[in-house]
Amino acid sequence: MKLTFSLLDWQASAPGLGEADEWLRWAGLPAFIDPKRPLAKCNQLPMMTARRLNSGSRAAVDCGLTLLRRQKVDAIVFTSRHGELERNLRILRALAQEEETSPTDFAMSVHNAAAGSLTIAAAMPLVTTSLAAGMDTFQQGLVEAAALQSAGYERILLVDFDGVIPEFYQDAIPVQMPRYPYAVALLLTKGKTMSCESDMASAGEEPSMAQSLQFLHAALAEQPRFVIYGERLAWRWTRYGG
């Protein structure tokens, strides 16, 4: 499989990183996120919307709004490995204790809650997809973006995010799996400034950083070539400049 894109714009949020200059400095160092640092405050979200969202969703919608307000977008792809995990745990605990569930938690517990919140906050009825694919969630989001471009949507907003993984689940996941909230928003269009080809690889180990953050680090550092390993495929990227 081969995909080609041009990266027009980006916005991201992670512990200790929010402003563009902070991310550019980060890209000049070995890739690392300090989970003890605070998540940057949202600049675009209305207060009432922000209060309804969990950590990762809030960052994702804020990053998405930032790009929507400075760029033209034809369609949106949201990717999240864990979705509304924090909220769903609260629902399960309420059910286990035979308590009433929160109406807000119930309404916002679906996987596409963040995507819907973005289009509502932006007042833009755009074509939107939300998907999850385990370790390869971000990579499959790129495949979805390419499919939308083939269908005639030129400028695709891809937002990859996850929230805090609750302590309840942490003994059941790989030690190196990121537990902190983050969001990476990319505005992609047809072009050949960046291309990637996939090939078969042995089962990849759980990375210590999400695929989208690995991609952003390499892209901002303007690495001419880099590889992001997935569960079954290795995605080999080549940057042609521009």
Coordinates of C-alpha atoms in Angstrom, one line a residue:
M1 CA 0.0 0.0 0.0
K2 CA 1.3 3.5 -0.9
L3 CA -0.2 6.8 0.3
T4 CA 0.9 10.3 -0.6
F5 CA 0.0 13.6 1.1
S6 CA 1.0 17.2 1.6
L7 CA 0.8 18.4 5.2
L8 CA -0.7 21.9 5.0
D9 CA -1.1 22.7 8.7
W10 CA -1.1 21.1 12.2
Q11 CA -2.0 21.7 15.8
A12 CA -1.2 19.5 18.8
S13 CA -1.6 19.3 22.5
A14 CA 0.2 17.0 25.0
P15 CA 1.5 17.3 28.6
G16 CA 3.9 20.3 28.7
L17 CA 3.4 21.1 25.0
G18 CA 0.8 23.4 23.4
E19 CA 2.3 26.3 21.5
A20 CA 4.0 25.8 18.1
D21 CA 7.4 26.9 19.3
E22 CA 7.3 24.4 22.2
W23 CA 6.5 21.6 19.7
L24 CA 9.3 22.8 17.3
R25 CA 11.8 22.7 20.2
W26 CA 10.5 19.2 21.2
A27 CA 11.1 18.0 17.6
G28 CA 14.8 18.9 17.9
L29 CA 15.3 16.6 20.8
P30 CA 14.8 12.8 21.2
A31 CA 11.0 12.1 21.2
F32 CA 9.7 12.1 24.7
I33 CA 6.6 13.3 26.5
D34 CA 6.7 14.0 30.3
P35 CA 3.3 12.8 31.6
K36 CA 3.8 14.8 34.8
R37 CA 3.6 18.1 32.9
P38 CA 0.1 19.8 32.7
L39 CA -2.0 19.7 29.6
A40 CA -2.2 23.1 27.9
K41 CA -5.4 25.0 28.4
C42 CA -7.9 25.1 25.6
N43 CA -8.0 28.3 23.7
Q44 CA -10.9 27.8 21.3
L45 CA -13.5 25.8 23.2
P46 CA -16.5 27.5 24.8
M47 CA -16.5 26.8 28.5
M48 CA -19.7 24.8 28.6
T49 CA -18.4 22.5 25.7
A50 CA -15.1 22.0 27.5
R51 CA -16.8 20.9 30.7
R52 CA -18.7 18.2 28.9
L53 CA -15.6 16.6 27.4
N54 CA -12.9 14.4 28.9
S55 CA -9.2 15.2 28.8
G56 CA -8.3 13.7 25.3
S57 CA -11.6 14.7 23.7
R58 CA -11.2 18.3 25.0
A59 CA -7.7 18.6 23.5
A60 CA -8.8 17.0 20.2
V61 CA -11.8 19.3 19.8
D62 CA -9.7 22.4 20.7
C63 CA -7.0 21.5 18.2
G64 CA -9.6 20.7 15.5
L65 CA -11.3 24.0 16.1
T66 CA -8.0 25.9 15.8
L67 CA -7.4 24.5 12.4
L68 CA -11.1 24.9 11.2
R69 CA -10.9 28.6 12.1
R70 CA -7.8 29.3 10.1
Q71 CA -8.1 26.8 7.2
K72 CA -10.7 25.4 4.7
V73 CA -11.6 21.8 5.5
D74 CA -13.7 19.5 3.3
A75 CA -14.0 16.4 5.6
I76 CA -12.9 15.2 9.0
V77 CA -11.4 12.0 10.3
F78 CA -11.2 11.4 14.0
T79 CA -9.1 8.5 15.3
S80 CA -8.9 7.3 18.9
R81 CA -7.6 3.9 20.2
H82 CA -9.5 4.1 23.5
G83 CA -12.3 6.5 22.7
E84 CA -14.3 7.7 25.8
L85 CA -12.6 5.3 28.2
E86 CA -12.7 7.6 31.2
R87 CA -16.5 8.2 30.7
N88 CA -17.3 4.6 30.1
L89 CA -15.6 3.5 33.2
R90 CA -17.8 5.9 35.2
I91 CA -20.9 4.4 33.6
L92 CA -19.8 0.8 34.3
R93 CA -19.0 1.7 37.9
A94 CA -22.4 3.3 38.3
L95 CA -24.1 0.2 36.9
A96 CA -22.1 -2.1 39.1
Q97 CA -23.2 -0.2 42.2
E98 CA -26.8 0.0 40.9
E99 CA -26.7 3.8 40.8
E100 CA -28.1 6.1 38.1
T101 CA -25.8 6.9 35.3
S102 CA -25.1 10.5 34.5
P103 CA -27.1 11.7 31.4
T104 CA -24.1 13.6 30.2
D105 CA -21.9 10.5 30.5
F106 CA -24.5 8.4 28.7
A107 CA -24.9 10.9 25.9
M108 CA -21.1 11.5 25.4
S109 CA -20.0 7.9 25.8
V110 CA -20.0 6.9 22.1
H111 CA -16.8 6.8 20.1
N112 CA -17.7 9.7 17.8
A113 CA -18.6 12.0 20.7
A114 CA -15.5 14.2 20.0
A115 CA -16.1 14.3 16.3
G116 CA -19.7 15.4 16.8
S117 CA -18.7 18.0 19.4
L118 CA -16.2 19.5 17.0
T119 CA -18.8 20.0 14.2
I120 CA -21.3 21.4 16.6
A121 CA -18.9 23.8 18.2
A122 CA -17.7 24.9 14.8
A123 CA -21.3 25.1 13.4
M124 CA -20.0 23.2 10.3
P125 CA -22.0 20.2 9.0
L126 CA -18.9 18.5 7.5
V127 CA -18.6 14.8 6.5
T128 CA -17.0 13.1 9.5
T129 CA -15.7 9.7 10.3
S130 CA -14.5 8.2 13.6
L131 CA -12.6 5.0 13.9
A132 CA -10.4 2.8 16.1
A133 CA -7.9 0.2 15.0
G134 CA -5.8 -0.7 18.1
M135 CA -2.1 0.1 17.9
D136 CA -2.5 1.1 14.2
T137 CA -5.4 3.6 14.7
F138 CA -3.5 6.6 13.4
Q139 CA -2.2 4.7 10.4
Q140 CA -5.7 3.5 9.5
G141 CA -6.9 7.1 9.8
L142 CA -4.5 8.0 7.0
V143 CA -6.0 5.2 4.9
E144 CA -9.4 6.7 5.6
A145 CA -8.2 10.2 4.7
A146 CA -6.8 8.9 1.4
A147 CA -10.2 7.2 0.7
L148 CA -12.0 10.5 1.3
Q149 CA -9.6 12.3 -1.1
S150 CA -10.3 9.6 -3.7
A151 CA -14.0 10.4 -3.3
G152 CA -13.4 14.1 -4.0
Y153 CA -12.8 15.6 -0.6
E154 CA -9.5 17.5 -1.1
R155 CA -8.6 18.9 2.3
I156 CA -8.9 16.4 5.2
L157 CA -8.6 17.2 8.8
L158 CA -7.2 14.2 10.6
V159 CA -7.4 14.4 14.4
D160 CA -5.8 11.6 16.5
F161 CA -6.2 11.6 20.2
D162 CA -6.6 9.6 23.4
G163 CA -7.4 10.6 27.0
V164 CA -6.0 9.5 30.3
I165 CA -6.1 5.7 30.8
P166 CA -7.8 5.2 34.2
E167 CA -5.8 3.5 36.9
F168 CA -8.3 0.7 36.9
Y169 CA -7.0 -0.5 33.5
Q170 CA -3.3 0.1 34.0
D171 CA -2.4 -3.4 35.3
A172 CA -3.9 -4.9 32.2
I173 CA -2.0 -2.9 29.5
P174 CA 1.7 -3.0 28.5
V175 CA 4.0 -1.1 30.8
Q176 CA 5.2 1.2 28.0
M177 CA 1.7 2.2 26.7
P178 CA 1.2 5.9 27.0
R179 CA -1.3 6.8 29.7
Y180 CA -1.5 10.6 29.2
P181 CA -3.9 12.7 27.2
Y182 CA -2.9 14.1 23.8
A183 CA -4.2 15.3 20.5
V184 CA -2.6 15.7 17.1
A185 CA -4.6 17.5 14.3
L186 CA -3.2 17.4 10.8
L187 CA -4.6 19.1 7.7
L188 CA -3.8 16.9 4.7
T189 CA -4.3 17.4 1.0
K190 CA -3.4 15.6 -2.1
G191 CA 0.3 16.0 -2.9
K192 CA 3.6 14.2 -2.9
T193 CA 5.6 16.1 -0.3
M194 CA 5.2 13.1 2.0
S195 CA 4.6 9.5 0.9
C196 CA 4.5 6.2 2.8
E197 CA 4.6 2.5 1.8
S198 CA 3.6 -0.3 4.0
D199 CA 5.3 -3.7 4.1
M200 CA 4.9 -6.8 6.3
A201 CA 6.7 -6.7 9.6
S202 CA 6.9 -9.0 12.6
A203 CA 4.4 -8.3 15.3
G204 CA 5.4 -4.9 16.6
E205 CA 5.9 -4.2 20.3
E206 CA 3.7 -1.6 22.1
P207 CA 5.4 1.8 21.4
S208 CA 6.0 4.3 24.2
M209 CA 4.6 7.1 22.1
A210 CA 1.4 7.1 20.0
Q211 CA 1.9 6.8 16.2
S212 CA 0.6 10.3 15.5
L213 CA 3.1 11.8 18.0
Q214 CA 5.9 9.8 16.3
F215 CA 4.8 11.1 13.0
L216 CA 4.6 14.7 14.2
H217 CA 8.1 14.5 15.7
A218 CA 9.6 13.3 12.5
A219 CA 7.6 15.7 10.3
L220 CA 8.6 18.8 12.4
A221 CA 12.2 17.6 12.5
E222 CA 12.0 17.4 8.7
Q223 CA 13.5 13.9 8.7
P224 CA 13.8 12.8 5.1
R225 CA 12.9 9.2 6.0
F226 CA 11.4 7.5 9.0
V227 CA 9.6 4.3 9.9
I228 CA 6.6 3.9 12.2
Y229 CA 6.0 0.3 13.2
G230 CA 2.5 -1.1 13.7
E231 CA 1.1 -4.3 14.9
R232 CA 1.5 -6.1 11.5
L233 CA 2.9 -3.5 9.1
A234 CA 5.8 -1.2 9.0
W235 CA 5.0 2.2 7.4
R236 CA 8.1 3.7 5.7
W237 CA 7.8 7.4 5.1
T238 CA 9.7 9.6 2.7
R239 CA 9.7 13.3 2.8
Y240 CA 10.4 15.2 -0.4
G241 CA 10.3 18.8 1.0
G242 CA 7.9 21.6 0.4

